[in-house]
Coordinates of C-alpha atoms in Angstrom, one line a residue:
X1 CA 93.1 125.8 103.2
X2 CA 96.4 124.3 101.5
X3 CA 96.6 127.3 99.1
X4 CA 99.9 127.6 97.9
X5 CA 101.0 131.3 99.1
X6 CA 99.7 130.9 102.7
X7 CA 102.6 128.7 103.6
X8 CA 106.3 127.7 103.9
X9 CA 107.9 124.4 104.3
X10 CA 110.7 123.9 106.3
X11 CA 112.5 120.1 106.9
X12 CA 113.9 118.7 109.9
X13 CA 116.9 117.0 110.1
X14 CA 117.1 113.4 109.7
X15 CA 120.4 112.1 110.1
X16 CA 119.8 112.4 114.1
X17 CA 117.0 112.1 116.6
X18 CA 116.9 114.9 117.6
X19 CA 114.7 117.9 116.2
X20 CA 116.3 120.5 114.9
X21 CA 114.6 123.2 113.3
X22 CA 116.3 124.9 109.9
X23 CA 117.2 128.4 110.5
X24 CA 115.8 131.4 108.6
X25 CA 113.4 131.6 106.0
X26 CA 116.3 132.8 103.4
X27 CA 117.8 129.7 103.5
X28 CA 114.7 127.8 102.9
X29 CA 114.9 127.2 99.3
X30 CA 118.1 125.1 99.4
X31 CA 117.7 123.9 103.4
X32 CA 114.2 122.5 102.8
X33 CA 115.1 120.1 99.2
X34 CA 118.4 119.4 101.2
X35 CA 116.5 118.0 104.3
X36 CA 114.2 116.4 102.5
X37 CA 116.0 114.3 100.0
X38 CA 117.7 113.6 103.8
X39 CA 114.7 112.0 104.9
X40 CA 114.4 110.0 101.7
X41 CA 117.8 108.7 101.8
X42 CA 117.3 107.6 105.3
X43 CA 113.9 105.9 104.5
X44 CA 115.6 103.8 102.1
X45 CA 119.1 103.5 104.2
X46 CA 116.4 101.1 106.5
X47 CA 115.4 99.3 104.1
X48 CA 119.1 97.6 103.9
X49 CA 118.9 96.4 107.4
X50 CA 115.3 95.5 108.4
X51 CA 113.9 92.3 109.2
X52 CA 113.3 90.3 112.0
X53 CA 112.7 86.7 112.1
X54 CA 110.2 84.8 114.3
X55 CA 109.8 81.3 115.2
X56 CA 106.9 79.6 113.7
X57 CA 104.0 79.4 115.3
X58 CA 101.9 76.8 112.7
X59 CA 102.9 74.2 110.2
X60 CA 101.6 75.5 107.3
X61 CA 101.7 74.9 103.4
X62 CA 103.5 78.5 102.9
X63 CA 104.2 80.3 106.2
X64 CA 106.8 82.8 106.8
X65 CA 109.1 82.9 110.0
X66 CA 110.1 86.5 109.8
X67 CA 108.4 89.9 109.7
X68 CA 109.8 92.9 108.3
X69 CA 106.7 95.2 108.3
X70 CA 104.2 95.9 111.2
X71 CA 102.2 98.7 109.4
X72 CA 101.9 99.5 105.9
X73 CA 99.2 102.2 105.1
X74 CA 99.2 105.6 102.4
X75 CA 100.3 108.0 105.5
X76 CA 102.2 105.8 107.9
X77 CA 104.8 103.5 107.6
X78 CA 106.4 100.8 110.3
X79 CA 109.1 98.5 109.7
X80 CA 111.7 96.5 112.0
X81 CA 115.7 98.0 110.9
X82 CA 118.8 98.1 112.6
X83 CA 119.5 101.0 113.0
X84 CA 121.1 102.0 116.8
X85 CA 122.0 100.5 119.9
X86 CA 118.9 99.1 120.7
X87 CA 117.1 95.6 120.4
X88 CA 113.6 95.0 118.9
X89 CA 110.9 96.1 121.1
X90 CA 108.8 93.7 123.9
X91 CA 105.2 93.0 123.0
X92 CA 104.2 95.0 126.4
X93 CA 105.6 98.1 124.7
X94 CA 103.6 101.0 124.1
X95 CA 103.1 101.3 120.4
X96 CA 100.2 103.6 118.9
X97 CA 97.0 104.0 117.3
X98 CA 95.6 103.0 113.6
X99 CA 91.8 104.4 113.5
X100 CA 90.4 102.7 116.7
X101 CA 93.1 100.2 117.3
X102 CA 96.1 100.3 119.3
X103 CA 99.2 98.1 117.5
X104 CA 100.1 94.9 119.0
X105 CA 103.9 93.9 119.0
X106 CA 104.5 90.1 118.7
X107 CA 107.1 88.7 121.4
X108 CA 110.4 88.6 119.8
X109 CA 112.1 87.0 122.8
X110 CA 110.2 84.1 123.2
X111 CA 111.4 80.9 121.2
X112 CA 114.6 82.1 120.6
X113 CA 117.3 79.4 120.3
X114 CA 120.3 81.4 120.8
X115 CA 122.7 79.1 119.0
X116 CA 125.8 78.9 116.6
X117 CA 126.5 76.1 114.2
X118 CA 129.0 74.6 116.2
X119 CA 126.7 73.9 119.1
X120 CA 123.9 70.9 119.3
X121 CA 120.3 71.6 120.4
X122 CA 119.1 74.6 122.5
X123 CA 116.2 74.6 124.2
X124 CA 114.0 77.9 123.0
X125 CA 113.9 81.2 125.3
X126 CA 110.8 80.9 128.0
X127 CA 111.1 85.1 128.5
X128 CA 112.6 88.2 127.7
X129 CA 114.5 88.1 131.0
X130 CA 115.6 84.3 129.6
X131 CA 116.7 85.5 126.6
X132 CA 119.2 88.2 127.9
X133 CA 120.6 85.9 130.9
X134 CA 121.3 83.4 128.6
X135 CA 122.8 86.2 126.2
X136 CA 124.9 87.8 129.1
X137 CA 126.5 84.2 129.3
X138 CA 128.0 84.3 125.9
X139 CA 131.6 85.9 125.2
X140 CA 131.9 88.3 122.8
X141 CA 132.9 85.8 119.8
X142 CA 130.7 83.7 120.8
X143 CA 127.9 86.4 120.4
X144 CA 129.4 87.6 117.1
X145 CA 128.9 84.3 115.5
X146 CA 125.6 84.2 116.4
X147 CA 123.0 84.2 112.9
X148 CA 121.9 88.1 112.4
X149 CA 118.7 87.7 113.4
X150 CA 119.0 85.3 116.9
X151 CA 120.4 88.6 118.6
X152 CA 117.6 90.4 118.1
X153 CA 119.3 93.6 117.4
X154 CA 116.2 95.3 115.3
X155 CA 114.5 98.3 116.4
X156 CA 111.0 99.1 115.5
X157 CA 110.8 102.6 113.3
X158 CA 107.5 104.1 112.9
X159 CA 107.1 107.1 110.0
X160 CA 103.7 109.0 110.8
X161 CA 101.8 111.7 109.5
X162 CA 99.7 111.5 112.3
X163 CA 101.0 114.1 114.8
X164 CA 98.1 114.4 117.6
X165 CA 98.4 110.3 117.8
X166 CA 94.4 110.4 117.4
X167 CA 95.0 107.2 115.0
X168 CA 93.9 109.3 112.2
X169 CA 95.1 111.5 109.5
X170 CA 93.0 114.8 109.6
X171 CA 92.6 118.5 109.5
X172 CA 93.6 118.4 114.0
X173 CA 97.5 117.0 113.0
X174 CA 97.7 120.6 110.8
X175 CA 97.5 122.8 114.3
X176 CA 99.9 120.1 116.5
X177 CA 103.3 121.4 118.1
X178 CA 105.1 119.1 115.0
X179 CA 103.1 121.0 112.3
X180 CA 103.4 124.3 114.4
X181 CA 107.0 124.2 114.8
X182 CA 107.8 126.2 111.3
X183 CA 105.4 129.1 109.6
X184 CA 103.8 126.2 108.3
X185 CA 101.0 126.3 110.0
X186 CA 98.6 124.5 107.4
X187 CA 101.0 122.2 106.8
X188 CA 101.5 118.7 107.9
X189 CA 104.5 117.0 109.6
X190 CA 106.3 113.5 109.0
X191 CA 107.3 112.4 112.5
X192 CA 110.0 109.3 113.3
X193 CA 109.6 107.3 116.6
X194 CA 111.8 104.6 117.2
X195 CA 110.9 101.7 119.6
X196 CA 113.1 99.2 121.0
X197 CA 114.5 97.9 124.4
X198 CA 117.5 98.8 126.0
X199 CA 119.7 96.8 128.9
X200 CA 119.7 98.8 132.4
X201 CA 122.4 97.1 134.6
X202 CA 121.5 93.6 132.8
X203 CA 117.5 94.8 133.3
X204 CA 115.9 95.3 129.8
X205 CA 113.8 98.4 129.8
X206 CA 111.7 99.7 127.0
X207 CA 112.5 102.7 125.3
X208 CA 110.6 105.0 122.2
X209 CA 112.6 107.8 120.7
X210 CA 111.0 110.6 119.1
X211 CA 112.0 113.1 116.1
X212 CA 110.1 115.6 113.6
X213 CA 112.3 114.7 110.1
X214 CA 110.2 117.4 108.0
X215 CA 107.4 119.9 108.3
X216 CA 105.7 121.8 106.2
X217 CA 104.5 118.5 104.1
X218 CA 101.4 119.7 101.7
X219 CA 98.9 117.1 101.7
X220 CA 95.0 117.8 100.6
X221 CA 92.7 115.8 102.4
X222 CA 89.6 116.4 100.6
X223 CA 87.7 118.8 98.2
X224 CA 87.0 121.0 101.1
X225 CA 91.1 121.7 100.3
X226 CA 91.9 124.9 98.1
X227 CA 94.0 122.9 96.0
X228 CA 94.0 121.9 92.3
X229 CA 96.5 118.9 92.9
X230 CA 94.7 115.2 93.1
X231 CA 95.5 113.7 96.6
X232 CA 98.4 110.6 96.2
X233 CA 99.7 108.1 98.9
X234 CA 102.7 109.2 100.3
X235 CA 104.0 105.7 100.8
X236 CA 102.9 103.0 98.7
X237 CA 103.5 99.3 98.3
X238 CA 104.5 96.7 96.0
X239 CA 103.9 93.0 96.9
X240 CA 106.6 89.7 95.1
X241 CA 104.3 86.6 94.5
X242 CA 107.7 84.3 94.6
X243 CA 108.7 85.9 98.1
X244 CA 105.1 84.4 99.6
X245 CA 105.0 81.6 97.0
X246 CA 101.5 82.2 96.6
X247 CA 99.5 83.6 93.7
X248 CA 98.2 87.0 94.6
X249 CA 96.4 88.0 91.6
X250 CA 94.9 84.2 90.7
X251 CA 96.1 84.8 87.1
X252 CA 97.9 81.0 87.7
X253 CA 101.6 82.0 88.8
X254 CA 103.3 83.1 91.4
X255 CA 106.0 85.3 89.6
X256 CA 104.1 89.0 89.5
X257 CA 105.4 92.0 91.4
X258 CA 102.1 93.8 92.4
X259 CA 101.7 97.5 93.2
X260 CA 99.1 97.7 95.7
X261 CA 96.4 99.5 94.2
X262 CA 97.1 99.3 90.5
X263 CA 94.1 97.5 89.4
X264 CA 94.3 97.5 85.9
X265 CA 97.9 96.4 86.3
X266 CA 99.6 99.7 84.5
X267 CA 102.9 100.0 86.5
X268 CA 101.5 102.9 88.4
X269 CA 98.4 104.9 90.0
X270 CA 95.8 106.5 88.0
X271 CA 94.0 109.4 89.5
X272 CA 91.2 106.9 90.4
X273 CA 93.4 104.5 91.7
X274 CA 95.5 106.6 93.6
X275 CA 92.2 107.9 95.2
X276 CA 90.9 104.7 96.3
X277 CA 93.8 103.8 98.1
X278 CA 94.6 107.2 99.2
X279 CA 90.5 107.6 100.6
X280 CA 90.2 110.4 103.1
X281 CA 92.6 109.3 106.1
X282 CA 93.9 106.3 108.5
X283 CA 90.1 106.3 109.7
X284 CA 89.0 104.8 106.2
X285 CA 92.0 102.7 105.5
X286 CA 94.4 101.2 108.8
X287 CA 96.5 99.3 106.6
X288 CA 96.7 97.9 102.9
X289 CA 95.3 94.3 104.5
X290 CA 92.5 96.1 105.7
X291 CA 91.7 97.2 102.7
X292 CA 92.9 95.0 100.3
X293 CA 89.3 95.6 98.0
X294 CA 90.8 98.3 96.4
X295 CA 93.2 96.6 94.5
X296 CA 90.9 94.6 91.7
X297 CA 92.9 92.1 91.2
X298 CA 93.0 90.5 94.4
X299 CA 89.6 89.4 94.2
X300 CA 89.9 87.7 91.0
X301 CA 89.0 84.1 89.9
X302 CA 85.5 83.0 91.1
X303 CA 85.4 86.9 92.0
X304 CA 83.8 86.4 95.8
X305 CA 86.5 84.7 97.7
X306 CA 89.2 88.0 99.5
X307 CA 92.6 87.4 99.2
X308 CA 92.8 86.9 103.5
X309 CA 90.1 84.0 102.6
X310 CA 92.4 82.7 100.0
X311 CA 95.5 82.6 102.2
X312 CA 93.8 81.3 105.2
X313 CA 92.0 79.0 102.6
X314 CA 95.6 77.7 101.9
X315 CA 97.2 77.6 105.2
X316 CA 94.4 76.0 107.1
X317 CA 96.5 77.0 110.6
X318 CA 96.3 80.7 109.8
X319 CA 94.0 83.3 111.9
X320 CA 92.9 86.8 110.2
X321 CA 95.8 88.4 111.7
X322 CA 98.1 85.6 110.4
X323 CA 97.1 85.9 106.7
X324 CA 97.9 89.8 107.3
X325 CA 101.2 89.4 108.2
X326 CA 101.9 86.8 105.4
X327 CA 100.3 89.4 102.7
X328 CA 102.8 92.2 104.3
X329 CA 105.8 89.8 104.3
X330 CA 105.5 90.2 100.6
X331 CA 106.4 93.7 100.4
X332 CA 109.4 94.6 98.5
X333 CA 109.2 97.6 97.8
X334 CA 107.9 101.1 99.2
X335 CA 108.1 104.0 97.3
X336 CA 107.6 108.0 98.9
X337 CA 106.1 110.7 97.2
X338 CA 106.3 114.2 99.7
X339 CA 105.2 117.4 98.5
X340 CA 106.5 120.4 100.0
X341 CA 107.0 123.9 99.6
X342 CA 108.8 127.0 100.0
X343 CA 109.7 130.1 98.8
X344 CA 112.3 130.8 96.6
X345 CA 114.3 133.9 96.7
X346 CA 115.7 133.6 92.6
X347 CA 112.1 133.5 91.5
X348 CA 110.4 135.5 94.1
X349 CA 107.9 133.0 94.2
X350 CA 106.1 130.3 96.5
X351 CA 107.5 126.8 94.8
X352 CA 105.7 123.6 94.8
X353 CA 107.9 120.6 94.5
X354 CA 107.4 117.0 94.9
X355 CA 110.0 114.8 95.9
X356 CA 110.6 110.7 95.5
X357 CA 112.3 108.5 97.1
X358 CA 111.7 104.8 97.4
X359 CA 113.3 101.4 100.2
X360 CA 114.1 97.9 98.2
X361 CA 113.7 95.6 101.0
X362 CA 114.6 92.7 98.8
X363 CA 117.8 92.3 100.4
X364 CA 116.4 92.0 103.7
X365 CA 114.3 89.5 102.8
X366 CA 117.1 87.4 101.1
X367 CA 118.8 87.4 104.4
X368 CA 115.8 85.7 106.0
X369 CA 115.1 84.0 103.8
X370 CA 118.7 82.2 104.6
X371 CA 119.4 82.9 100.5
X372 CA 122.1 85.5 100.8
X373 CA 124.3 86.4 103.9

């Protein structure tokens, strides 16, 4: 099905929201590694200004009061960045599907104390609607001193393989109007939504923006797939033990850097590895905390205990869906592998290339962390 001369792979472009289409196939060769090394650079270009912190919500041994990433999976990718005009999105916001599961936002207006260091005690937002009246109230320096994070300026930005919004990654998202766009009809497409709210007269609104960044995308989905190449994450993770100040491995520190997946702890993933984590869709694995089996070393130590039963082991106010978003605070890292293809007019041929990119979210985290301005 994803044999190499049925096919051509054109990219989007992803410097704006809006989809435009390359031209010509003649000008595919350069236009397509152009666009796409586009997409990377903007991938990582987020990675400088995500982040958005929360209140806490327990007293716990090692909690975390911010949250960069909402999704984290091999073909979809979701991550709060400031990007535009807009602020983060309302948990009443429609978001999308992972498998059967539609994504829940947490409230990020809720708790806020909108203060500067010069002023004493605030009493925390009761609403959205409180948030942005008491917001309206402040002049424009008084706004501008306000900490980074308090003014809530963070969109949501979703990257998705999944073009039909099933909730899945399959064979259907090769024959959507994404996919369809280009002669690459077998081919998959990487779509960018952004979500956020915007202010209407003083009335916040919620808002989703919508661009295709590249099609033709080849991506084998299992050995039903006429094609040799062995099937890889497109995005994949690495996790810092000394951001979560908790030892993820059980090997008695907290100072590893963990690629998700990487069981035997080599730097990268083996065909077996990358197999496992890559399984045969979002249907077999929602999210890395989902599936966190995969990855050996997780369940080390007395070797029946989950890492989600460790963390909520050590933060005894912790839920499931709390230890997740602990486990995805750790991220640092997020590297993109996307293969495309076109056809090259110098060597009269159909080329295969894969291109990589990666997003250090360190930074980010440093800033919410309170380490680093």
């Amino acid at each position: 099905m994803l044999a190499t001369m049925s096919r051509i792979a054109h990219t989007l472009g992803a410097a704006t929201l809006a989809a435009t289409l390359l031209g010509t196939t003649g000008s595919a060769a350069k236009g397509t590694k152009k666009q796409a090394r586009s997409f990377l650079k903007q991938f990582a270009k987020g990675a400088d200004n995500a982040g958005l912190k929360l209140t806490k919500k327990a007293a716990a041994k090692s909690p975390h009061s911010y949250r960069v990433f909402v999704e984290a999976t091999p073909f979809q990718n979701a991550f709060y960045t400031d990007e535009g005009s807009l602020y983060a999105p309302a948990s009443t916001t429609s978001t999308w599907k992972t498998g059967a599961s539609t994504v829940s936002i947490v409230e990020p207006f809720i708790g806020v104390s909108l203060r500067t260091k010069r002023w004493g005690k605030v009493k925390p937002t009761a609403s959205q609607q409180d948030y942005f009246d008491r917001l309206a109230k402040l002049s424009d320096k008084q706004v501008n001193k306000l900490a980074r994070h308090l003014t809530r300026k963070t969109e949501l930005v979703r990257y998705t393989l999944d073009s039909d919004g099933s909730g899945t990654v399959d064979a259907t998202d090769r024959k959507s109007t994404a996919s369809a766009a280009s002669k690459a009809t077998d081919d998959f497409a990487m779509l960018r939504f952004v979500y956020g709210t915007e202010l209407v007269d003083g009335v916040p609104k919620a808002k989703t923006q919508s661009s295709t960044l590249a099609t033709g995308i080849a991506l084998p989905l299992d050995e039903t797939d006429d094609d040799a190449a062995k099937a890889v994450p497109v995005f994949s993770y690495r996790l810092s033990e000394r951001f979560l100040q908790f030892d993820l491995n059980n090997d008695g520190d907290t100072e590893d850097v963990l690629l998700f997946g990487d069981s035997d702890s080599s730097g990268s993933l083996n065909a077996t590895e990358a197999t496992a984590v890559f399984k045969t869709g979002l249907s077999k694995t929602p999210d890395l905390t989902d599936n966190l089996d995969v990855d050996g070393r997780f369940k080390a130590g007395d070797g029946t205990s989950s890492l989600l039963e460790r963390v909520k082991a050590a933060n005894d106010k912790f839920d499931t869906n709390a230890a997740k978003l602990f486990i995805r605070s750790g991220i640092v890292r997020v590297s993109v592998s996307v293969t495309i293809e076109y056809k090259s007019k110098k060597r009269k041929a159909w080329v295969r290339q894969t291109l990589q990119g990666s997003a250090d979210f360190r930074n980010s985290l440093l800033r919410l962390l309170g380490m680093q301005k």
